Amino acid sequence: MFEELRKPGGKLKMAVPRGALLEEVLDLLDRVGIETTEARGDSRSLVFDGGELILITMRPSDVPTYVSAGAADVGITGKDVLLEQSDRPVYELVDLGIGPCRMVLATQKGDVAPSEHQRRLGMMKIATKYKRIAEQYFAEQGRQVELVEVKGSIELAPLVGLADGIVDLVATGRTLAENNLEVKEEILGSTGRLVANRVSYRIRREEVDDLAARLRAAVSDAPGES
């Protein structure tokens, strides 16, 4: 299988996100006939035989890099990742509806609204790992903020005075609540998306379109979908 990774014209290579989204991705692939048994095991391998596809697991934030460069033909990652890495051109084919979450502006409980903070105290300092999305959001609002780039434990920033608030991705909001934070503004919603490399889509369009159609149908047939 490993020899196929760099073999032109072999099986389609799919970049699959590790972490919270992985189980939902594998369940969805199962429903369209992709073999996921190997990928569900406890192997330390990053590459798995998916039958008609080769599955390559990686951090969600790496998916656009691999797909845009052609190291993977297709991939699945969140809309938030695609927006943050909009300089990495890929074709977005299907909204899979999995892993729903929200990008929000949050501050400590009891703090004044961000607009009131700016009026009273001046420019807000915002910690985030989504600098591009945050910059665009505040620019569209005509609001000046100072962005502090933080890679991990972002909820800590307002608690220790590093920032007045955070822009981050939340699913249930539980982590915010446990750290005395609350959502003040919702910036955007995000779900998992199927994306394709532009060259792969052009030269292997029939295969990619077939996969996209099957996934689209599986999503449409899912419980709760009309």
C-alpha positions as a Python dict, from the first residue, in 0.01 Angstrom:
ca = {
    (1, 'M'): (0, 0, 0),
    (2, 'F'): (276, 247, 87),
    (3, 'E'): (420, 223, -263),
    (4, 'E'): (87, 354, -396),
    (5, 'L'): (117, 680, -205),
    (6, 'R'): (337, 842, -471),
    (7, 'K'): (214, 637, -763),
    (8, 'P'): (38, 846, -1032),
    (9, 'G'): (-307, 722, -1124),
    (10, 'G'): (-341, 482, -832),
    (11, 'K'): (-614, 487, -572),
    (12, 'L'): (-749, 824, -467),
    (13, 'K'): (-577, 946, -153),
    (14, 'M'): (-801, 1100, 114),
    (15, 'A'): (-672, 1319, 398),
    (16, 'V'): (-875, 1234, 709),
    (17, 'P'): (-869, 1448, 1026),
    (18, 'R'): (-760, 1292, 1353),
    (19, 'G'): (-922, 1401, 1678),
    (20, 'A'): (-1283, 1483, 1757),
    (21, 'L'): (-1403, 1459, 1396),
    (22, 'L'): (-1245, 1122, 1314),
    (23, 'E'): (-1523, 892, 1440),
    (24, 'E'): (-1792, 1084, 1252),
    (25, 'V'): (-1581, 1084, 936),
    (26, 'L'): (-1522, 709, 952),
    (27, 'D'): (-1891, 640, 1019),
    (28, 'L'): (-1983, 846, 713),
    (29, 'L'): (-1724, 670, 496),
    (30, 'D'): (-1861, 336, 616),
    (31, 'R'): (-2203, 432, 489),
    (32, 'V'): (-2072, 488, 136),
    (33, 'G'): (-1877, 163, 123),
    (34, 'I'): (-1529, 282, 218),
    (35, 'E'): (-1339, 29, 431),
    (36, 'T'): (-1251, 184, 769),
    (37, 'T'): (-1163, -118, 984),
    (38, 'E'): (-787, -54, 975),
    (39, 'A'): (-830, 315, 1055),
    (40, 'R'): (-1041, 232, 1361),
    (41, 'G'): (-773, 14, 1521),
    (42, 'D'): (-506, 118, 1770),
    (43, 'S'): (-224, 112, 1513),
    (44, 'R'): (27, 398, 1515),
    (45, 'S'): (24, 395, 1136),
    (46, 'L'): (-97, 712, 964),
    (47, 'V'): (-190, 542, 636),
    (48, 'F'): (-469, 287, 595),
    (49, 'D'): (-624, 78, 319),
    (50, 'G'): (-978, 201, 260),
    (51, 'G'): (-1050, -37, -25),
    (52, 'E'): (-1110, 202, -313),
    (53, 'L'): (-925, 482, -130),
    (54, 'I'): (-607, 527, 68),
    (55, 'L'): (-686, 701, 398),
    (56, 'I'): (-416, 930, 538),
    (57, 'T'): (-479, 1056, 891),
    (58, 'M'): (-346, 1393, 1007),
    (59, 'R'): (-428, 1699, 1214),
    (60, 'P'): (-736, 1879, 1077),
    (61, 'S'): (-529, 2194, 1024),
    (62, 'D'): (-291, 2001, 795),
    (63, 'V'): (-562, 1880, 555),
    (64, 'P'): (-564, 2193, 333),
    (65, 'T'): (-184, 2180, 309),
    (66, 'Y'): (-178, 1820, 186),
    (67, 'V'): (-476, 1859, -47),
    (68, 'S'): (-370, 2191, -202),
    (69, 'A'): (-20, 2051, -266),
    (70, 'G'): (-156, 1733, -428),
    (71, 'A'): (-17, 1501, -161),
    (72, 'A'): (-382, 1399, -113),
    (73, 'D'): (-647, 1410, -385),
    (74, 'V'): (-938, 1480, -151),
    (75, 'G'): (-981, 1549, 218),
    (76, 'I'): (-1223, 1626, 497),
    (77, 'T'): (-1182, 1912, 742),
    (78, 'G'): (-1384, 2186, 910),
    (79, 'K'): (-1503, 2503, 740),
    (80, 'D'): (-1316, 2699, 1008),
    (81, 'V'): (-988, 2545, 893),
    (82, 'L'): (-1063, 2627, 529),
    (83, 'L'): (-1142, 2990, 612),
    (84, 'E'): (-833, 3029, 828),
    (85, 'Q'): (-618, 2880, 550),
    (86, 'S'): (-790, 3047, 255),
    (87, 'D'): (-448, 3100, 98),
    (88, 'R'): (-434, 2725, 31),
    (89, 'P'): (-661, 2682, -273),
    (90, 'V'): (-884, 2373, -281),
    (91, 'Y'): (-1227, 2298, -424),
    (92, 'E'): (-1497, 2272, -157),
    (93, 'L'): (-1738, 2005, -282),
    (94, 'V'): (-1980, 1896, -7),
    (95, 'D'): (-2099, 2027, 328),
    (96, 'L'): (-2104, 1700, 522),
    (97, 'G'): (-2284, 1847, 822),
    (98, 'I'): (-2061, 1660, 1068),
    (99, 'G'): (-1881, 1805, 1369),
    (100, 'P'): (-2101, 2116, 1398),
    (101, 'C'): (-1947, 2394, 1604),
    (102, 'R'): (-1938, 2773, 1630),
    (103, 'M'): (-1666, 3036, 1614),
    (104, 'V'): (-1741, 3282, 1893),
    (105, 'L'): (-1616, 3586, 2078),
    (106, 'A'): (-1618, 3511, 2450),
    (107, 'T'): (-1526, 3711, 2759),
    (108, 'Q'): (-1542, 3653, 3133),
    (109, 'K'): (-1890, 3621, 3282),
    (110, 'G'): (-2022, 3956, 3395),
    (111, 'D'): (-1798, 4160, 3163),
    (112, 'V'): (-1968, 4433, 2963),
    (113, 'A'): (-2053, 4374, 2598),
    (114, 'P'): (-1751, 4409, 2367),
    (115, 'S'): (-1898, 4720, 2201),
    (116, 'E'): (-1946, 4882, 2543),
    (117, 'H'): (-1595, 4779, 2648),
    (118, 'Q'): (-1453, 4955, 2344),
    (119, 'R'): (-1656, 5270, 2414),
    (120, 'R'): (-1553, 5286, 2779),
    (121, 'L'): (-1204, 5138, 2787),
    (122, 'G'): (-1076, 5159, 2430),
    (123, 'M'): (-937, 4885, 2207),
    (124, 'M'): (-997, 4527, 2319),
    (125, 'K'): (-718, 4272, 2331),
    (126, 'I'): (-836, 3938, 2187),
    (127, 'A'): (-651, 3605, 2213),
    (128, 'T'): (-705, 3357, 1930),
    (129, 'K'): (-548, 3088, 1716),
    (130, 'Y'): (-776, 3192, 1428),
    (131, 'K'): (-609, 3519, 1343),
    (132, 'R'): (-727, 3545, 982),
    (133, 'I'): (-1093, 3482, 1071),
    (134, 'A'): (-1077, 3723, 1366),
    (135, 'E'): (-911, 3997, 1160),
    (136, 'Q'): (-1175, 3970, 890),
    (137, 'Y'): (-1463, 3966, 1139),
    (138, 'F'): (-1355, 4276, 1328),
    (139, 'A'): (-1260, 4459, 1007),
    (140, 'E'): (-1609, 4396, 865),
    (141, 'Q'): (-1753, 4532, 1191),
    (142, 'G'): (-1533, 4839, 1170),
    (143, 'R'): (-1386, 4760, 1511),
    (144, 'Q'): (-1020, 4793, 1603),
    (145, 'V'): (-879, 4521, 1826),
    (146, 'E'): (-535, 4395, 1920),
    (147, 'L'): (-499, 4025, 1839),
    (148, 'V'): (-276, 3802, 2048),
    (149, 'E'): (-194, 3470, 1880),
    (150, 'V'): (-220, 3178, 2125),
    (151, 'K'): (-182, 2813, 2022),
    (152, 'G'): (-323, 2626, 2322),
    (153, 'S'): (-520, 2670, 2648),
    (154, 'I'): (-676, 2981, 2500),
    (155, 'E'): (-940, 3000, 2776),
    (156, 'L'): (-659, 3094, 3014),
    (157, 'A'): (-586, 3426, 2841),
    (158, 'P'): (-869, 3636, 2992),
    (159, 'L'): (-831, 3474, 3334),
    (160, 'V'): (-470, 3589, 3377),
    (161, 'G'): (-506, 3925, 3205),
    (162, 'L'): (-333, 3839, 2878),
    (163, 'A'): (-646, 3940, 2686),
    (164, 'D'): (-993, 4085, 2740),
    (165, 'G'): (-1158, 3804, 2544),
    (166, 'I'): (-1102, 3517, 2304),
    (167, 'V'): (-1212, 3412, 1958),
    (168, 'D'): (-1234, 3035, 1952),
    (169, 'L'): (-1425, 2734, 1824),
    (170, 'V'): (-1683, 2582, 2058),
    (171, 'A'): (-1912, 2281, 2031),
    (172, 'T'): (-2108, 2263, 2357),
    (173, 'G'): (-1965, 2564, 2540),
    (174, 'R'): (-1880, 2350, 2841),
    (175, 'T'): (-1510, 2441, 2843),
    (176, 'L'): (-1599, 2810, 2834),
    (177, 'A'): (-1841, 2773, 3124),
    (178, 'E'): (-1590, 2578, 3333),
    (179, 'N'): (-1342, 2864, 3290),
    (180, 'N'): (-1588, 3143, 3380),
    (181, 'L'): (-1631, 3253, 3019),
    (182, 'E'): (-1946, 3318, 2819),
    (183, 'V'): (-2028, 3376, 2453),
    (184, 'K'): (-2081, 3741, 2368),
    (185, 'E'): (-2094, 3719, 1987),
    (186, 'E'): (-2126, 3437, 1734),
    (187, 'I'): (-1895, 3483, 1436),
    (188, 'L'): (-1972, 3182, 1215),
    (189, 'G'): (-2084, 2821, 1211),
    (190, 'S'): (-1859, 2538, 1098),
    (191, 'T'): (-1913, 2180, 982),
    (192, 'G'): (-1695, 1919, 811),
    (193, 'R'): (-1644, 1969, 436),
    (194, 'L'): (-1521, 1746, 153),
    (195, 'V'): (-1251, 1924, -46),
    (196, 'A'): (-1047, 1830, -352),
    (197, 'N'): (-714, 1920, -504),
    (198, 'R'): (-771, 2133, -814),
    (199, 'V'): (-554, 1924, -1045),
    (200, 'S'): (-692, 1594, -914),
    (201, 'Y'): (-1043, 1723, -971),
    (202, 'R'): (-961, 1814, -1328),
    (203, 'I'): (-789, 1489, -1429),
    (204, 'R'): (-988, 1248, -1208),
    (205, 'R'): (-1317, 1430, -1205),
    (206, 'E'): (-1536, 1124, -1258),
    (207, 'E'): (-1392, 945, -953),
    (208, 'V'): (-1404, 1254, -733),
    (209, 'D'): (-1757, 1347, -842),
    (210, 'D'): (-1874, 991, -775),
    (211, 'L'): (-1733, 1001, -423),
    (212, 'A'): (-1883, 1346, -363),
    (213, 'A'): (-2225, 1231, -488),
    (214, 'R'): (-2225, 928, -260),
    (215, 'L'): (-2128, 1134, 42),
    (216, 'R'): (-2387, 1398, -44),
    (217, 'A'): (-2655, 1129, -68),
    (218, 'A'): (-2545, 972, 261),
    (219, 'V'): (-2567, 1309, 435),
    (220, 'S'): (-2912, 1376, 286),
    (221, 'D'): (-3037, 1034, 403),
    (222, 'A'): (-2903, 1076, 757),
    (223, 'P'): (-3159, 1081, 1043),
    (224, 'G'): (-3289, 1431, 1098),
    (225, 'E'): (-3216, 1539, 742),
    (226, 'S'): (-3498, 1619, 504),
}
